[in-house]
JSON list of C-alpha atoms in Angstrom, two decimals:
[
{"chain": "A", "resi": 1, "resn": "UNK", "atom": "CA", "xyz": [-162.79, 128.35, 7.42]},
{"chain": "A", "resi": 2, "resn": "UNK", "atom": "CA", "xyz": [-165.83, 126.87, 8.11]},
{"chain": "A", "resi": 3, "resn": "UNK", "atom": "CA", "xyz": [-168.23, 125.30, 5.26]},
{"chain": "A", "resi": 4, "resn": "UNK", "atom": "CA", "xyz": [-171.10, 127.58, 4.71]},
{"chain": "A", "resi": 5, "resn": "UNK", "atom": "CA", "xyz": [-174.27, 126.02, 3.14]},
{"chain": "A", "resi": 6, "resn": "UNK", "atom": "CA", "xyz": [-174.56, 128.33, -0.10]},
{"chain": "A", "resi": 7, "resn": "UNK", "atom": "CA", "xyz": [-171.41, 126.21, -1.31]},
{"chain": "A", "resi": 8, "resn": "UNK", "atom": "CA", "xyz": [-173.12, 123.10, -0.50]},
{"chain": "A", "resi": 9, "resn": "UNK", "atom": "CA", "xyz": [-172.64, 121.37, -4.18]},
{"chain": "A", "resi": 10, "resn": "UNK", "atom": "CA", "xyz": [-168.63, 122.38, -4.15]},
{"chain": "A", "resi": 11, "resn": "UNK", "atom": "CA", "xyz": [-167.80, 120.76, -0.98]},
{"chain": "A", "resi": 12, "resn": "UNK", "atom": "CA", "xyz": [-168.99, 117.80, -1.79]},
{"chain": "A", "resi": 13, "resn": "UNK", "atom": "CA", "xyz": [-167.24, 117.58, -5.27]},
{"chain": "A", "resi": 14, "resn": "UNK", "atom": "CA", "xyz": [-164.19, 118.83, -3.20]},
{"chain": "A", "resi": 15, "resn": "UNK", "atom": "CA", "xyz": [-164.95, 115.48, -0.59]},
{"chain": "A", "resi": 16, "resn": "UNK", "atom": "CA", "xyz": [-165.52, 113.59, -4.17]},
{"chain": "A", "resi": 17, "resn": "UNK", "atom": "CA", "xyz": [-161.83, 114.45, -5.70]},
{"chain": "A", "resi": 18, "resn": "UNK", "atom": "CA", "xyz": [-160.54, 113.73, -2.04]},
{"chain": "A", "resi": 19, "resn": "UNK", "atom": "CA", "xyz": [-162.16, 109.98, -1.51]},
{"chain": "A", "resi": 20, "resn": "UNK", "atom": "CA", "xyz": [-160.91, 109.01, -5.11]},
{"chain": "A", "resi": 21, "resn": "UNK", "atom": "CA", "xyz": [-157.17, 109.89, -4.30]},
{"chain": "A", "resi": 22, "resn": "UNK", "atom": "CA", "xyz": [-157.46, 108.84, -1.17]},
{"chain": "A", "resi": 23, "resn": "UNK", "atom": "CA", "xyz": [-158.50, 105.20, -2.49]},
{"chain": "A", "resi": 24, "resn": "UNK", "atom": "CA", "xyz": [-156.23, 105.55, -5.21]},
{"chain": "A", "resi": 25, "resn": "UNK", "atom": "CA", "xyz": [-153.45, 105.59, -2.35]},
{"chain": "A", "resi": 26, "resn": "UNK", "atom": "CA", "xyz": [-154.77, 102.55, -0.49]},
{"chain": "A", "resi": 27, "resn": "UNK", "atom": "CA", "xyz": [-154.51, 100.52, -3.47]},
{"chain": "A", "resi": 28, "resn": "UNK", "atom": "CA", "xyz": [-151.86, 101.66, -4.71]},
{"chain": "A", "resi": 29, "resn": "UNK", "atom": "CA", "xyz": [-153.22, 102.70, -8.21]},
{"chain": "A", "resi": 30, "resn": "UNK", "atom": "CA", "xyz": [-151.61, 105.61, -10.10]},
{"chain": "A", "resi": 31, "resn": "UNK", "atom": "CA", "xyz": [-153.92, 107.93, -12.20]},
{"chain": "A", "resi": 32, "resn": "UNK", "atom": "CA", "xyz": [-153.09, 106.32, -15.49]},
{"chain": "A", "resi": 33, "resn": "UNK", "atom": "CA", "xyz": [-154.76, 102.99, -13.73]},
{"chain": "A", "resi": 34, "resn": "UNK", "atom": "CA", "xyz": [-157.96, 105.24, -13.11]},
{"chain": "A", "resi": 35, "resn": "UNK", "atom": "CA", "xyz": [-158.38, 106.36, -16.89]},
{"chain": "A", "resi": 36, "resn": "UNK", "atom": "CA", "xyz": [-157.64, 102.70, -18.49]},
{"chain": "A", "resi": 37, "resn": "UNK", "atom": "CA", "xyz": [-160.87, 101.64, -16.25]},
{"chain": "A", "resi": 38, "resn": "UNK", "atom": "CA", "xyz": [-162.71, 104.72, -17.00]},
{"chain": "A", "resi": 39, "resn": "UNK", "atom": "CA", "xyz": [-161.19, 104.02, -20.88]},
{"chain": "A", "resi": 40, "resn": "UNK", "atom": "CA", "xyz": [-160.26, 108.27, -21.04]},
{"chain": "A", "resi": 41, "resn": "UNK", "atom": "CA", "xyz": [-156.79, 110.27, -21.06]},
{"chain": "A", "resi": 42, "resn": "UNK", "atom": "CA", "xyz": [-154.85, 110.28, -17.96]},
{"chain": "A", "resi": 43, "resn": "UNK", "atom": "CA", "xyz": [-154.41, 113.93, -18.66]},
{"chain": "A", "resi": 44, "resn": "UNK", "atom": "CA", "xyz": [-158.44, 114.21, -18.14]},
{"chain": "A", "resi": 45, "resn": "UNK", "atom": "CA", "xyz": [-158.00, 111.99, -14.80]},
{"chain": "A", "resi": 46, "resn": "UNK", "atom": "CA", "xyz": [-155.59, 114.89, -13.56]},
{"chain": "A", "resi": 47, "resn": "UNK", "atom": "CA", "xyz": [-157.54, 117.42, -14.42]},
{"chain": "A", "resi": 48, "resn": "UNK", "atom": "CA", "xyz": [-160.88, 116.54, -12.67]},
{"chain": "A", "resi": 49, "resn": "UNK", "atom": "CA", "xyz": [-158.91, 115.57, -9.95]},
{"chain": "A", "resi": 50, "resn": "UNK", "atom": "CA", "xyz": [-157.09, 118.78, -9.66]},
{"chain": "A", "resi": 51, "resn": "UNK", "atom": "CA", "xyz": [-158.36, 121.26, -6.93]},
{"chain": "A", "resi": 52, "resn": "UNK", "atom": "CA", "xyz": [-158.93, 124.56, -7.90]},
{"chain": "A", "resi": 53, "resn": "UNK", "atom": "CA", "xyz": [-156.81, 127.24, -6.28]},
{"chain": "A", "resi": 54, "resn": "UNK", "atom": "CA", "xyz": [-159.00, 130.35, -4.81]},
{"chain": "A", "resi": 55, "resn": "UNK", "atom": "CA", "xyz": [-160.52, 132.81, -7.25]},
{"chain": "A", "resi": 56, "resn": "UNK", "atom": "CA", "xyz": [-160.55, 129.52, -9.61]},
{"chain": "A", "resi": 57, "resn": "UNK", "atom": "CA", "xyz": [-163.79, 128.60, -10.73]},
{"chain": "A", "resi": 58, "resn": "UNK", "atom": "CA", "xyz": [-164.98, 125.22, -9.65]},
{"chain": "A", "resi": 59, "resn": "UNK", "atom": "CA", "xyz": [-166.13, 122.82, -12.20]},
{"chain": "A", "resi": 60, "resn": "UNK", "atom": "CA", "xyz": [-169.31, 121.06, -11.09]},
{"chain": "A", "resi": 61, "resn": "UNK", "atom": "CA", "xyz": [-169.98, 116.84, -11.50]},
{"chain": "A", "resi": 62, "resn": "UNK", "atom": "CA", "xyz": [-166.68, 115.99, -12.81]},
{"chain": "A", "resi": 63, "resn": "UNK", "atom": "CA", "xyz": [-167.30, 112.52, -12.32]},
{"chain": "A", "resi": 64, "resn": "UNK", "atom": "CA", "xyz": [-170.44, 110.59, -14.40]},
{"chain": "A", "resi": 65, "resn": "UNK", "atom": "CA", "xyz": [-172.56, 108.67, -12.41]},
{"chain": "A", "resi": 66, "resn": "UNK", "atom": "CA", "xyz": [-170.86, 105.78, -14.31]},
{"chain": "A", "resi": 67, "resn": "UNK", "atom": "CA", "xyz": [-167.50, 106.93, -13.74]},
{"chain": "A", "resi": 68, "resn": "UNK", "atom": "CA", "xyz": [-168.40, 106.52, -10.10]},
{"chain": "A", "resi": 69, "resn": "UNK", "atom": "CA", "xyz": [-170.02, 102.78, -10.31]},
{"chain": "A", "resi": 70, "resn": "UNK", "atom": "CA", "xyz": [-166.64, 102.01, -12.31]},
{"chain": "A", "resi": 71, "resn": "UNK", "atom": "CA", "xyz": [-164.95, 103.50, -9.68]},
{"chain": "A", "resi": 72, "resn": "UNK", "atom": "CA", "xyz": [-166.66, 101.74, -6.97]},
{"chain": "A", "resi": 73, "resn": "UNK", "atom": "CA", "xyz": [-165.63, 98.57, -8.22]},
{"chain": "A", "resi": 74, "resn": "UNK", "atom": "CA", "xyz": [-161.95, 98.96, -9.48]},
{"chain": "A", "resi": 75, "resn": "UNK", "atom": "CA", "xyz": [-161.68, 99.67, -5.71]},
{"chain": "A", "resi": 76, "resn": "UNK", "atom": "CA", "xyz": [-164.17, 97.39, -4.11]},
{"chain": "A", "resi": 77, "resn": "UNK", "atom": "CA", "xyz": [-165.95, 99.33, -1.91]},
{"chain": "A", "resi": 78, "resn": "UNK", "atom": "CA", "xyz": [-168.65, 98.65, 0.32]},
{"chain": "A", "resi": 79, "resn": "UNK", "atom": "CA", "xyz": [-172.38, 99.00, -0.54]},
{"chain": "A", "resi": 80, "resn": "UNK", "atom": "CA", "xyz": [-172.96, 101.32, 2.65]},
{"chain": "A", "resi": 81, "resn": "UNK", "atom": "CA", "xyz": [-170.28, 103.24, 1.23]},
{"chain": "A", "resi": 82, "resn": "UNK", "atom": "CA", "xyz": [-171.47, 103.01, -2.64]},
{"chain": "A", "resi": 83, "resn": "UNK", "atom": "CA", "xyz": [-174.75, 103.85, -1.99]},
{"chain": "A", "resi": 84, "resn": "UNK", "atom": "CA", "xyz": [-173.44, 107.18, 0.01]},
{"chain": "A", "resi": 85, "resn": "UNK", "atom": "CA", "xyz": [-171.24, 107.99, -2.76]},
{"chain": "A", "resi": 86, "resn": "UNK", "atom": "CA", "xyz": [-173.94, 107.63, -5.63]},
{"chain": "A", "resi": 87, "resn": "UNK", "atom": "CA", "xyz": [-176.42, 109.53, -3.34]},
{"chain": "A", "resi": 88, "resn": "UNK", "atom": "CA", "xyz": [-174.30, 112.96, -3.41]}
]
């Protein structure tokens, strides 16, 4: 289906959930190494992780804009890259 502008804001929280597990993967982190850095539950890591199913409601900025500099060094990413991320 293509991405229709009115849903703007939940694509790109959809793009945010995918990048994180996607760099989780590449360095081989599990989520419980994601909430010791972010210092929260690993229960709270799954669940603004999780991707809602259709008819769910989406939850909007899961992820403080300190979460994200936090995450953007436990997985060393570029400044090109942070500065895209932080700019959502």
């Amino acid at each position: 289906m293509p991405r229709v502008t009115i849903k703007k804001k939940e694509y790109k929280v959809l793009d945010l959930k995918g990048w994180v597990v996607h760099q989780m993967k590449m360095a081989g982190l599990k989520q419980s190494d994601l909430a010791e850095a972010l210092g929260i539950s690993q229960p709270r890591i799954s669940m603004m992780l999780k991707i809602p199913k259709r008819g769910e409601k989406m939850p909007v900025d899961v992820f403080t804009y300190g979460d994200l500099l936090t995450l953007c060094e436990l997985f060393g990413v570029s400044g090109e890259e942070k500065q895209k991320l932080l700019t959502l």
